[in-house]
């Protein structure tokens, strides 16, 4: 099975993150950048499917030059190769433009299965799997906490996921080719071993530009975006909480507080 | 001249750092408190290839070098020393002697499961009445037909009594040398061999989640082919193993020293006294600065020792300096970190309290600080 995993480099959600003052886009220069956490689960799932069914795993990243660090790290977990779409004109692309670029890049690999994290910790819009499926005319199985692959012997497979919902889960099925997005409940990603790290050095990374994909620069980037961040401000510092002192009526005061905040 | 790690070693450091943070840190305090061996952590360390770091791929190893091992030990010990010493002993004292001195049959039989971390090996050298002075060794092995018959006891043997311990490399007196000294050889004793008794785990001050036992051998018989390396070369073998092991212990000590800095920096920013974070007081700032100096210089000392080892140069003095300075630094940093934490530093639940309890053994194990000074002085011709 030919599997592509979408990997996005994002600012570390555990450290301070900022937007740029000049164009309101994510400040990637001053941030500590890491692989989007949910994507590591997608990589792990791809590797497990490869271990069970064979085939090839390719990492696909769209991002600036420095996203190459995250590609290397992803490859050190075990995938065979990577495709890096890098072009200055991509800066500031919205989800629609990103999906256009990724769909075109996916066309160069022709995967049976596209795996990705259910969301990225910077954008958090969760629309990429749907947009890709729509552009490519294939099924989208989203929000998986479990994925089962039944191969049909002819190179294709039936995919069944347990789709995680607020109340429980739904069982959803599709045939390949398809896009599957996963939550962090699906597996435990492996840590890169030293052998994996050494091997990653030698794995091929294909670099593609917008011209290579035949996409005009005007359709992507800040200028081509359908949505724009007009302004931004720092989150206000947390206010001191309300202290309830129990003088025999603590319970009543607590309920009053909760009611005033519309919690009850 | 280059003190900077290459990308691959830096990536390994990062990978082990994440592992220690995500897998070790959440569970280790509980194991420590209850003196239990962290089997699940060890299994996951095996899965990520840590037990195979310095071994070639033909045995399932990672094809890394001694620096890779040291970096992994440092990053583990930054969070917890028990798991770090479990790895150190399993590799340096358990699998390495077999890799270096074993026959092809011994290597084929034991190395794959040791390298994968499915099984652990131990090194039985120290005895109740003998540590660094090999002349004091009492455990004897006598060849009886095609079997070695071992009698004696061993003390403080790491990894010797876990459920996954496969074997113990036992150093024993096997005869008399031409000049009347003790002929010492190493013999592989598989776990469960009749006549081998693994006594209950010690109650230790530190390293409480690592496995340490006293062993006794009572007419313990193993096949003659379990001799590891040449007969009578046991002393030379373990001196080499211990020289290398000192660098590994130095790396582990640097990890502890750096862990003290990490915790202190974090706490100094959180804890308030007299209206400000305690990190704003010069008394605390300077203390932490000194701690960082110790950790950093000790790291450079072990980098130097590893560089010499990897270059095939003489490294005995450098290893002794690294081990001495790193263990001093760990002890001093643990003392300062607990002081910064105040009352909380005296509570076992605080990581720095674990660091404090774990630091002392670093000045004792794999050659005491006094022995390191002896080695350094001897290398100066004294």
Coordinates of C-alpha atoms in Angstrom, one line a residue:
Chain A
X1 CA 0.0 0.0 0.0
X2 CA 1.2 3.4 -0.9
X3 CA 0.7 5.7 2.1
X4 CA 1.4 9.4 2.3
X5 CA 1.4 11.1 5.7
X6 CA 0.8 14.9 5.9
X7 CA 3.3 16.4 8.3
X8 CA 3.2 20.1 9.3
X9 CA 5.8 22.0 11.2
X10 CA 4.2 24.2 13.9
X11 CA 5.4 26.4 16.7
X12 CA 5.8 24.3 19.9
X13 CA 2.5 24.6 21.7
X14 CA 4.3 24.2 25.0
X15 CA 6.3 27.4 24.5
X16 CA 5.4 31.0 23.8
X17 CA 3.8 31.5 20.4
X18 CA 3.2 34.8 18.6
X19 CA 1.8 36.3 15.5
X20 CA 4.0 38.6 13.4
X21 CA 3.3 42.3 13.8
X22 CA 3.8 43.0 10.1
X23 CA 1.3 40.6 8.4
X24 CA -0.5 38.9 11.3
X25 CA 0.7 35.4 10.3
X26 CA 2.2 32.9 12.7
X27 CA 5.7 33.9 13.7
X28 CA 7.8 30.8 12.8
X29 CA 11.1 32.5 12.9
X30 CA 11.4 33.2 16.6
X31 CA 9.4 30.1 17.7
X32 CA 10.7 26.6 18.6
X33 CA 9.3 24.6 15.8
X34 CA 8.2 21.0 16.1
X35 CA 6.2 18.4 14.2
X36 CA 2.5 19.0 14.8
X37 CA 1.9 16.5 17.7
X38 CA -1.1 14.8 16.1
X39 CA 0.9 14.2 12.9
X40 CA 3.2 11.9 14.9
X41 CA 0.3 9.6 15.5
X42 CA -0.5 9.6 11.8
X43 CA 3.1 8.6 11.1
X44 CA 3.0 5.8 13.6
X45 CA -0.3 4.5 12.1
X46 CA 1.2 4.6 8.6
X47 CA 4.3 2.6 9.8
X48 CA 2.1 0.0 11.6
X49 CA 0.0 -0.4 8.4
X50 CA 3.3 -0.7 6.4
X51 CA 4.6 -3.3 8.9
X52 CA 1.4 -5.4 8.5
X53 CA 0.7 -4.9 4.7
X54 CA 4.0 -3.7 3.2
X55 CA 4.2 -0.8 0.7
X56 CA 5.8 2.6 1.1
X57 CA 5.4 5.5 3.4
X58 CA 6.0 9.0 2.1
X59 CA 6.0 12.2 4.2
X60 CA 4.5 15.3 2.6
X61 CA 5.2 18.7 4.0
X62 CA 4.4 22.2 2.8
X63 CA 6.4 24.8 4.6
X64 CA 9.5 27.0 4.5
X65 CA 13.1 25.8 4.3
X66 CA 13.3 25.2 8.0
X67 CA 10.4 22.7 7.9
X68 CA 13.2 20.4 6.6
X69 CA 14.1 19.8 10.2
X70 CA 10.7 18.3 10.9
X71 CA 10.9 16.2 7.8
X72 CA 14.2 14.7 8.9
X73 CA 12.7 14.0 12.3
X74 CA 9.6 12.4 10.7
X75 CA 11.9 10.2 8.5
X76 CA 13.9 9.1 11.6
X77 CA 10.7 7.4 12.9
X78 CA 10.7 5.2 9.8
X79 CA 9.0 6.5 6.6
X80 CA 10.9 5.8 3.3
X81 CA 11.0 9.2 1.7
X82 CA 9.6 12.7 1.7
X83 CA 8.2 15.4 -0.5
X84 CA 8.7 19.0 0.6
X85 CA 6.7 21.8 -1.1
X86 CA 8.6 24.9 -0.5
X87 CA 8.1 28.3 -2.2
X88 CA 8.4 31.8 -0.8
X89 CA 5.0 32.6 -2.5
X90 CA 3.3 30.2 -0.1
X91 CA 3.8 32.4 2.9
X92 CA 0.4 33.2 4.5
X93 CA -1.6 30.6 2.5
X94 CA -5.0 29.9 4.0
X95 CA -6.5 26.4 4.2
X96 CA -8.1 26.5 0.8
X97 CA -4.8 27.4 -0.9
X98 CA -2.9 24.9 1.2
X99 CA -5.3 22.1 0.2
X100 CA -4.8 23.1 -3.5
X101 CA -1.1 22.8 -3.1
X102 CA -1.2 19.5 -1.1
X103 CA -3.6 17.9 -3.5
X104 CA -1.3 18.8 -6.4
X105 CA 1.7 17.4 -4.6
X106 CA -0.3 14.2 -3.7
X107 CA -1.0 13.8 -7.4
X108 CA 2.8 13.3 -7.9
X109 CA 2.8 10.3 -5.4
X110 CA -0.6 8.8 -6.2
X111 CA -1.3 7.3 -2.8
X112 CA -3.8 4.7 -1.8
X113 CA -4.1 6.1 1.7
X114 CA -3.5 9.6 3.0
X115 CA -3.0 9.9 6.7
X116 CA -3.0 13.1 8.7
X117 CA -3.5 14.5 12.2
X118 CA -7.1 15.5 13.0
X119 CA -5.9 19.1 13.6
X120 CA -2.8 21.2 13.8
X121 CA -1.9 23.0 17.0
X122 CA -1.4 26.3 15.2
X123 CA -4.4 26.6 12.8
X124 CA -6.8 24.1 14.5
X125 CA -9.4 24.4 11.7
X126 CA -9.6 20.6 11.1
X127 CA -10.7 21.1 7.5
X128 CA -7.7 19.8 5.6
X129 CA -8.8 16.2 5.2
X130 CA -12.2 17.2 3.9
X131 CA -10.8 19.8 1.5
X132 CA -8.2 17.3 0.1
X133 CA -10.9 14.6 -0.3
X134 CA -13.1 17.0 -2.1
X135 CA -10.4 18.2 -4.4
X136 CA -9.2 14.6 -5.2
X137 CA -12.7 13.1 -5.4
X138 CA -12.0 10.5 -2.7
X139 CA -13.5 9.6 0.6
X140 CA -12.6 11.3 3.9
X141 CA -12.7 9.3 7.1
X142 CA -12.0 11.8 9.9
X143 CA -11.3 11.8 13.6
X144 CA -10.2 8.2 13.8
X145 CA -9.4 6.6 17.2
X146 CA -8.9 3.3 15.5
X147 CA -8.2 2.3 11.9
X148 CA -8.5 -1.2 10.4
X149 CA -7.2 -2.0 6.9
X150 CA -8.6 -5.0 5.0
X151 CA -6.6 -5.5 1.8
X152 CA -8.5 -6.9 -1.2
X153 CA -5.5 -8.5 -2.9
X154 CA -5.7 -6.1 -5.9
X155 CA -3.7 -3.4 -4.2
X156 CA -6.7 -1.7 -2.7
X157 CA -8.3 -2.0 0.7
X158 CA -11.4 -1.4 2.8
X159 CA -10.7 1.1 5.5
X160 CA -12.8 1.1 8.7
X161 CA -12.4 3.7 11.4
X162 CA -13.9 4.3 14.8
X163 CA -14.7 8.0 14.5
X164 CA -14.3 9.6 17.9
X165 CA -17.3 11.8 18.9
X166 CA -18.4 13.6 22.0
X167 CA -20.7 10.8 23.0
X168 CA -18.7 7.7 21.9
X169 CA -17.7 6.6 18.5
X170 CA -19.1 5.8 15.0
X171 CA -17.9 3.1 12.7
X172 CA -17.3 4.5 9.2
X173 CA -16.0 2.6 6.2
X174 CA -14.6 3.6 2.8
X175 CA -12.5 2.0 0.0
X176 CA -9.1 3.3 -0.9
X177 CA -8.0 5.7 -2.1
X178 CA -9.1 7.8 0.9
X179 CA -8.0 10.4 3.5
X180 CA -8.0 9.4 7.1
X181 CA -7.3 11.8 9.9
X182 CA -6.4 10.5 13.4
X183 CA -6.6 11.7 17.0
X184 CA -4.0 11.0 19.6
X185 CA -6.0 8.2 21.0
X186 CA -5.2 5.9 18.1
X187 CA -1.7 4.7 19.1
X188 CA 1.5 5.6 20.9
X189 CA 4.0 7.0 18.5
X190 CA 7.5 5.5 18.6
X191 CA 10.6 7.5 19.6
X192 CA 13.2 7.8 16.8
X193 CA 16.0 5.2 17.4
X194 CA 19.6 6.0 16.7
X195 CA 19.5 3.7 13.7
X196 CA 16.4 5.5 12.5
X197 CA 18.1 8.9 12.9
X198 CA 21.2 7.7 11.0
X199 CA 19.0 6.1 8.2
X200 CA 17.0 9.3 7.9
X201 CA 20.1 11.2 6.7
X202 CA 20.1 9.0 3.5
X203 CA 16.4 9.0 2.7
X204 CA 15.4 10.9 -0.4
X205 CA 13.6 14.3 0.0
X206 CA 12.0 15.6 -3.2
X207 CA 11.6 19.4 -3.2
X208 CA 8.8 20.9 -5.3
X209 CA 8.0 24.5 -6.0
X210 CA 4.7 26.0 -7.1
X211 CA 6.0 26.0 -10.7
X212 CA 6.7 22.3 -10.4
X213 CA 3.1 21.8 -9.4
X214 CA 1.7 24.2 -12.0
X215 CA 0.0 26.5 -9.5
X216 CA 0.2 30.2 -10.2
X217 CA 1.6 32.2 -7.2
X218 CA -1.3 34.5 -7.2
X219 CA -3.7 31.7 -6.2
X220 CA -1.8 31.1 -2.9
X221 CA -0.1 33.0 -0.2
X222 CA -1.5 36.0 1.6
X223 CA -2.6 37.7 -1.6
X224 CA -4.6 34.6 -2.7
X225 CA -6.2 34.0 0.7
X226 CA -10.0 34.0 1.1
X227 CA -9.7 34.8 4.8
X228 CA -7.3 37.3 6.4
X229 CA -6.3 38.1 10.0
X230 CA -6.9 41.9 10.2
X231 CA -5.4 42.5 13.6
X232 CA -4.4 40.6 16.7
X233 CA -3.7 41.4 20.3
X234 CA -2.1 39.5 23.2
X235 CA -4.4 37.5 25.3
X236 CA -5.1 39.6 28.4
X237 CA -3.4 38.4 31.6
X238 CA -5.4 36.0 33.7
X239 CA -7.5 37.9 36.3
X240 CA -7.3 36.9 40.0
X241 CA -9.9 34.3 40.8
X242 CA -12.9 34.7 43.2
X243 CA -12.2 33.5 46.7
X244 CA -15.1 32.0 48.5
X245 CA -14.5 31.9 52.3
X246 CA -16.7 29.4 54.1
X247 CA -18.4 31.0 57.0
X248 CA -21.1 28.3 57.3
X249 CA -22.6 29.4 54.0
X250 CA -19.8 28.3 51.6
X251 CA -22.0 25.9 49.7
X252 CA -24.6 28.6 48.9
X253 CA -21.9 31.0 47.9
X254 CA -20.4 28.5 45.6
X255 CA -23.7 27.7 43.9
X256 CA -24.4 31.5 43.5
X257 CA -21.0 31.9 41.9
X258 CA -21.5 29.0 39.5
X259 CA -25.0 30.3 38.7
X260 CA -23.7 33.8 38.0
X261 CA -21.2 32.4 35.6
X262 CA -23.9 30.3 34.0
X263 CA -22.2 27.0 34.9
X264 CA -25.4 25.7 36.5
Chain B
X1 CA 38.9 20.7 17.9
X2 CA 35.1 20.4 18.1
X3 CA 32.9 20.3 21.1
X4 CA 29.7 20.5 19.1
X5 CA 27.6 17.4 18.5
X6 CA 26.8 16.4 14.9
X7 CA 23.1 16.5 13.9
X8 CA 22.6 12.8 14.4
X9 CA 23.9 12.8 18.0
X10 CA 21.9 16.0 18.7
X11 CA 18.8 14.3 17.3
X12 CA 19.4 11.2 19.5
X13 CA 19.8 13.5 22.6
X14 CA 16.5 15.1 21.7
X15 CA 14.7 11.8 21.2
X16 CA 15.9 10.4 24.5
X17 CA 15.0 13.8 26.2
X18 CA 11.4 13.5 25.0
X19 CA 11.3 9.8 26.0
X20 CA 12.5 10.7 29.5
X21 CA 10.0 13.5 29.8
X22 CA 7.0 11.6 28.5
X23 CA 7.6 8.0 29.6
X24 CA 10.0 8.0 32.6
X25 CA 9.0 11.2 34.5
X26 CA 5.3 10.4 35.0
X27 CA 5.9 7.0 36.6
X28 CA 9.3 7.0 38.2
X29 CA 8.5 8.6 41.6
X30 CA 6.0 5.8 42.3
X31 CA 8.5 3.0 41.4
X32 CA 11.1 4.8 43.5
X33 CA 8.8 5.1 46.5
X34 CA 7.9 1.4 46.4
X35 CA 11.3 0.1 45.3
X36 CA 9.8 -1.6 42.2
X37 CA 11.6 -2.2 38.9
X38 CA 10.1 -0.2 36.0
X39 CA 9.6 -3.1 33.6
X40 CA 7.3 -1.1 31.3
X41 CA 9.8 1.7 31.0
X42 CA 12.6 -0.7 30.3
X43 CA 10.5 -2.5 27.7
X44 CA 9.9 0.8 25.9
X45 CA 13.6 1.7 26.2
X46 CA 14.3 -1.5 24.4
X47 CA 11.7 -0.7 21.8
X48 CA 13.5 2.6 20.9
X49 CA 16.8 0.8 20.7
X50 CA 18.6 2.2 23.7
X51 CA 20.0 -1.2 24.8
X52 CA 21.5 -1.6 21.4
X53 CA 23.1 1.8 21.1
X54 CA 26.8 0.9 20.8
X55 CA 26.4 -2.5 19.2
X56 CA 26.5 -3.3 15.4
X57 CA 23.3 -4.0 13.5
X58 CA 24.2 -7.7 13.0
X59 CA 23.2 -8.3 16.6
X60 CA 20.1 -6.0 16.3
X61 CA 22.1 -3.0 17.5
X62 CA 21.8 0.6 16.5
X63 CA 25.3 0.9 15.1
X64 CA 26.0 3.9 17.3
X65 CA 29.2 4.7 19.3
X66 CA 30.1 5.2 22.9
X67 CA 29.1 8.9 22.6
X68 CA 25.6 7.9 21.6
X69 CA 25.4 5.8 24.8
X70 CA 26.7 8.6 27.0
X71 CA 24.2 11.1 25.6
X72 CA 21.3 8.7 26.2
X73 CA 22.5 8.1 29.8
X74 CA 22.9 11.8 30.4
X75 CA 19.4 12.6 29.1
X76 CA 17.8 9.7 31.1
X77 CA 19.6 10.7 34.3
X78 CA 18.5 14.3 33.9
X79 CA 15.1 12.9 34.8
X80 CA 16.0 9.7 36.8
X81 CA 19.1 7.9 37.7
X82 CA 17.6 4.4 38.3
X83 CA 16.6 3.9 34.7
X84 CA 19.9 5.4 33.6
X85 CA 22.0 3.0 35.7
X86 CA 19.8 0.1 34.6
X87 CA 20.8 0.9 31.0
X88 CA 24.4 1.7 31.9
X89 CA 24.9 -1.6 33.7
X90 CA 23.0 -3.6 31.1
X91 CA 25.3 -2.3 28.3
X92 CA 28.6 -1.6 29.8
X93 CA 28.8 -4.4 32.3
X94 CA 26.3 -6.9 30.9
X95 CA 26.3 -7.0 27.1
X96 CA 29.7 -5.3 26.4
X97 CA 31.9 -8.0 27.9
X98 CA 30.1 -10.6 25.8
X99 CA 30.3 -8.5 22.7
X100 CA 34.0 -7.8 23.3
X101 CA 35.3 -11.2 24.6
X102 CA 32.6 -13.7 23.7
X103 CA 32.9 -16.6 21.3
X104 CA 30.7 -16.5 18.1
X105 CA 28.4 -19.0 19.8
X106 CA 28.2 -17.0 23.0
X107 CA 27.5 -13.8 21.0
X108 CA 24.8 -15.5 18.9
X109 CA 23.1 -17.0 21.9
X110 CA 23.0 -14.0 24.2
X111 CA 23.5 -10.7 22.3
X112 CA 20.3 -10.4 20.3
X113 CA 18.1 -10.5 23.4
X114 CA 20.4 -8.3 25.4
X115 CA 20.7 -5.8 22.6
X116 CA 16.9 -5.6 22.2
X117 CA 16.4 -5.1 25.9
X118 CA 14.2 -8.2 26.2
X119 CA 16.8 -9.5 28.6
X120 CA 19.3 -8.0 31.0
X121 CA 22.8 -9.1 31.9
X122 CA 24.8 -8.3 35.1
X123 CA 28.4 -8.2 36.0
X124 CA 29.4 -10.0 39.2
X125 CA 32.7 -8.4 40.3
X126 CA 32.4 -6.7 43.7
X127 CA 32.3 -9.0 46.8
X128 CA 31.2 -8.4 50.4
X129 CA 34.9 -8.1 51.3
X130 CA 36.4 -6.7 48.1
X131 CA 35.8 -3.8 45.8
X132 CA 38.6 -2.0 43.9
X133 CA 41.4 -4.3 45.0
X134 CA 41.4 -7.3 42.8
X135 CA 43.8 -9.2 45.1
X136 CA 40.9 -9.5 47.6
X137 CA 38.7 -11.6 45.4
X138 CA 37.4 -14.8 47.2
X139 CA 35.0 -16.3 44.7
X140 CA 36.6 -19.4 43.2
X141 CA 35.8 -21.4 40.1
X142 CA 37.3 -24.9 39.7
X143 CA 37.2 -26.9 36.5
X144 CA 35.6 -30.3 37.2
X145 CA 35.6 -32.4 34.0
X146 CA 33.7 -30.2 31.5
X147 CA 32.1 -28.0 34.1
X148 CA 33.1 -25.0 36.2
X149 CA 32.1 -25.3 39.9
X150 CA 31.7 -21.8 41.4
X151 CA 31.7 -21.0 45.1
X152 CA 31.6 -17.6 46.8
X153 CA 29.5 -14.5 46.9
X154 CA 29.1 -11.2 45.2
X155 CA 27.7 -7.9 46.5
X156 CA 25.8 -4.9 45.0
X157 CA 25.2 -6.5 41.6
X158 CA 23.0 -4.3 39.4
X159 CA 20.3 -6.0 37.2
X160 CA 21.1 -9.4 38.7
X161 CA 17.6 -10.3 40.0
X162 CA 15.0 -8.9 37.6
X163 CA 12.4 -11.2 35.9
X164 CA 14.3 -10.6 32.7
X165 CA 17.8 -11.1 33.9
X166 CA 19.3 -13.7 31.5
X167 CA 22.9 -14.1 32.9
X168 CA 25.6 -12.8 35.2
X169 CA 29.2 -12.4 34.1
X170 CA 31.0 -13.7 37.2
X171 CA 34.6 -12.8 37.9
X172 CA 36.3 -15.6 39.9
X173 CA 39.7 -16.9 40.9
X174 CA 40.4 -19.9 38.7
X175 CA 44.0 -20.6 39.7
X176 CA 47.4 -19.1 40.5
X177 CA 49.5 -17.1 38.1
X178 CA 53.2 -17.8 37.5
X179 CA 54.2 -15.0 40.0
X180 CA 52.0 -16.5 42.7
X181 CA 49.1 -14.0 42.2
X182 CA 45.5 -14.8 41.6
X183 CA 44.5 -16.0 38.2
X184 CA 41.1 -14.4 37.5
X185 CA 38.7 -15.4 34.7
X186 CA 35.1 -14.4 33.8
X187 CA 32.4 -17.1 33.5
X188 CA 28.9 -16.7 32.2
X189 CA 26.3 -17.9 34.7
X190 CA 22.7 -18.1 33.3
X191 CA 19.9 -17.0 35.7
X192 CA 18.3 -19.9 37.4
X193 CA 21.4 -22.1 37.4
X194 CA 21.2 -24.4 40.5
X195 CA 23.6 -23.3 43.2
X196 CA 23.1 -19.6 42.3
X197 CA 21.1 -17.7 45.0
X198 CA 19.9 -14.2 44.3
X199 CA 19.2 -12.6 47.6
X200 CA 16.4 -10.1 48.2
X201 CA 17.0 -6.6 46.9
X202 CA 18.9 -4.2 49.2
X203 CA 17.3 -1.4 51.0
X204 CA 19.2 1.5 49.3
X205 CA 19.5 5.2 50.0
X206 CA 19.2 5.9 46.3
X207 CA 18.7 4.3 42.9
X208 CA 15.6 2.8 44.4
X209 CA 14.0 1.8 41.1
X210 CA 17.1 -0.1 40.0
X211 CA 17.6 -3.8 40.8
X212 CA 20.6 -4.6 43.1
X213 CA 21.2 -7.9 44.9
X214 CA 23.8 -9.9 46.8
X215 CA 24.5 -13.2 45.1
X216 CA 25.9 -16.4 46.5
X217 CA 27.3 -19.4 44.6
X218 CA 27.2 -22.8 46.3
X219 CA 28.7 -25.5 44.1
X220 CA 27.1 -23.7 41.2
X221 CA 27.9 -25.6 38.0
X222 CA 28.0 -24.3 34.4
X223 CA 29.5 -25.8 31.3
X224 CA 33.2 -25.2 30.6
X225 CA 32.4 -23.4 27.4
X226 CA 30.8 -20.6 29.5
X227 CA 34.3 -19.2 30.1
X228 CA 34.1 -15.6 28.8
X229 CA 37.3 -14.8 26.9
X230 CA 40.6 -16.3 27.7
X231 CA 41.2 -18.0 31.0
X232 CA 43.3 -15.8 33.3
X233 CA 42.4 -12.6 31.4
X234 CA 39.6 -11.7 33.7
X235 CA 41.5 -8.9 35.4
X236 CA 42.6 -7.2 32.2
X237 CA 39.1 -7.6 30.8
X238 CA 37.3 -5.9 33.7
X239 CA 39.9 -3.1 34.0
X240 CA 39.1 -2.2 30.4
X241 CA 35.4 -2.5 31.0
X242 CA 35.6 -0.3 34.1
X243 CA 37.7 2.3 32.4
X244 CA 35.0 2.7 29.7
X245 CA 32.2 2.4 32.3
X246 CA 33.7 5.4 34.2
X247 CA 32.9 7.6 31.2
X248 CA 29.3 6.3 31.2
X249 CA 28.9 7.0 34.9
X250 CA 30.4 10.5 34.3
X251 CA 27.7 11.1 31.7
X252 CA 25.0 9.8 34.1
X253 CA 26.4 12.1 36.8
X254 CA 26.3 15.1 34.4
X255 CA 22.6 14.3 33.7
X256 CA 21.9 14.4 37.4
X257 CA 23.8 17.7 37.8
X258 CA 21.9 19.2 34.8
X259 CA 18.6 17.9 36.1
X260 CA 19.3 19.8 39.3
X261 CA 19.8 23.0 37.3
X262 CA 16.6 22.4 35.3
X263 CA 14.5 21.9 38.4
X264 CA 16.1 24.8 40.2
X265 CA 15.5 27.2 37.4
X266 CA 11.9 26.2 37.1
X267 CA 11.3 26.5 40.9
X268 CA 13.2 29.7 41.3
X269 CA 10.8 31.3 38.8
X270 CA 7.7 30.0 40.6
X271 CA 8.4 30.3 44.2
X272 CA 7.8 33.6 45.8
X273 CA 9.3 35.0 49.0
X274 CA 9.4 38.5 50.4
X275 CA 7.3 39.7 47.5
X276 CA 9.3 38.4 44.5
X277 CA 10.3 35.1 42.8
X278 CA 13.2 33.6 44.7
X279 CA 15.1 33.6 41.4
X280 CA 15.3 37.4 41.6
X281 CA 17.5 37.1 44.7
X282 CA 21.2 37.1 43.9
X283 CA 21.8 34.4 46.5
X284 CA 19.7 32.0 44.3
X285 CA 20.9 33.3 40.9
X286 CA 24.5 32.8 41.8
X287 CA 23.9 29.4 43.3
X288 CA 22.2 28.3 40.1
X289 CA 25.0 29.8 37.9
X290 CA 27.6 27.8 39.9
X291 CA 25.5 24.7 39.4
X292 CA 25.4 25.3 35.6
X293 CA 29.2 25.8 35.6
X294 CA 29.7 22.4 37.3
X295 CA 27.3 20.6 35.0
X296 CA 28.9 22.2 31.9
X297 CA 32.5 21.6 32.8
X298 CA 31.8 18.0 33.8
X299 CA 30.1 17.5 30.4
X300 CA 33.2 18.8 28.6
X301 CA 35.3 16.4 30.7
X302 CA 33.3 13.4 29.6
X303 CA 33.1 14.6 26.0
X304 CA 37.0 14.7 26.1
X305 CA 37.2 11.2 27.5
X306 CA 34.8 9.8 24.9
X307 CA 36.7 11.6 22.1
X308 CA 39.9 10.0 23.2
X309 CA 38.2 6.6 23.5
X310 CA 36.7 6.9 20.0
X311 CA 40.0 8.1 18.5
X312 CA 41.7 5.0 20.0
X313 CA 43.9 7.2 22.2
X314 CA 44.8 6.6 25.8
X315 CA 41.8 7.7 27.9
X316 CA 42.4 6.3 31.4
X317 CA 43.3 9.6 33.0
X318 CA 40.6 11.5 31.1
X319 CA 38.0 9.0 32.2
X320 CA 39.0 9.2 35.8
X321 CA 39.0 13.0 35.7
X322 CA 35.5 13.0 34.1
X323 CA 34.1 10.5 36.6
X324 CA 35.6 12.3 39.6
X325 CA 34.5 15.8 38.5
X326 CA 31.1 14.7 37.3
X327 CA 30.3 12.9 40.5
X328 CA 31.5 15.8 42.6
X329 CA 29.4 18.1 40.5
X330 CA 26.3 15.9 40.9
X331 CA 26.7 15.8 44.6
X332 CA 27.2 19.6 44.9
X333 CA 24.3 20.4 42.6
X334 CA 22.0 18.0 44.4
X335 CA 22.9 19.7 47.7
X336 CA 22.3 23.2 46.2
X337 CA 19.1 22.2 44.5
X338 CA 17.5 20.7 47.6
X339 CA 18.6 23.9 49.4
X340 CA 16.8 26.1 46.8
X341 CA 13.7 23.9 47.2
X342 CA 13.7 24.4 51.0
X343 CA 11.3 22.2 52.8
X344 CA 10.0 20.7 49.6
X345 CA 13.6 19.6 48.8
X346 CA 13.4 17.3 51.8
X347 CA 10.2 15.6 50.6
X348 CA 10.7 12.4 48.7
X349 CA 8.0 13.3 46.2
X350 CA 10.2 16.2 44.8
X351 CA 12.5 15.2 42.0
X352 CA 15.5 17.0 43.6
X353 CA 15.1 14.9 46.7
X354 CA 15.5 11.8 44.5
X355 CA 18.6 13.5 42.9
X356 CA 20.0 14.2 46.4
X357 CA 19.6 10.5 47.3
X358 CA 20.9 9.3 44.0
X359 CA 24.0 11.5 43.9
X360 CA 26.1 9.9 46.7
X361 CA 26.5 6.5 45.0
X362 CA 28.2 8.3 42.0
X363 CA 31.2 9.1 44.3
X364 CA 31.3 5.4 45.2
X365 CA 30.3 3.1 42.3
X366 CA 32.6 2.0 39.5
X367 CA 35.6 3.2 41.4
X368 CA 35.4 5.5 44.4
X369 CA 36.6 9.1 44.1
X370 CA 39.7 8.0 46.0
X371 CA 40.4 5.4 43.4
X372 CA 39.9 8.0 40.6
X373 CA 42.5 10.2 42.4
X374 CA 44.8 7.2 42.6
X375 CA 44.5 6.6 38.9
X376 CA 45.1 10.3 38.1
X377 CA 48.1 10.5 40.3
X378 CA 49.5 7.2 38.9
X379 CA 49.1 8.6 35.4
X380 CA 51.2 11.6 36.5
X381 CA 54.0 9.2 37.5
X382 CA 53.3 9.4 41.3

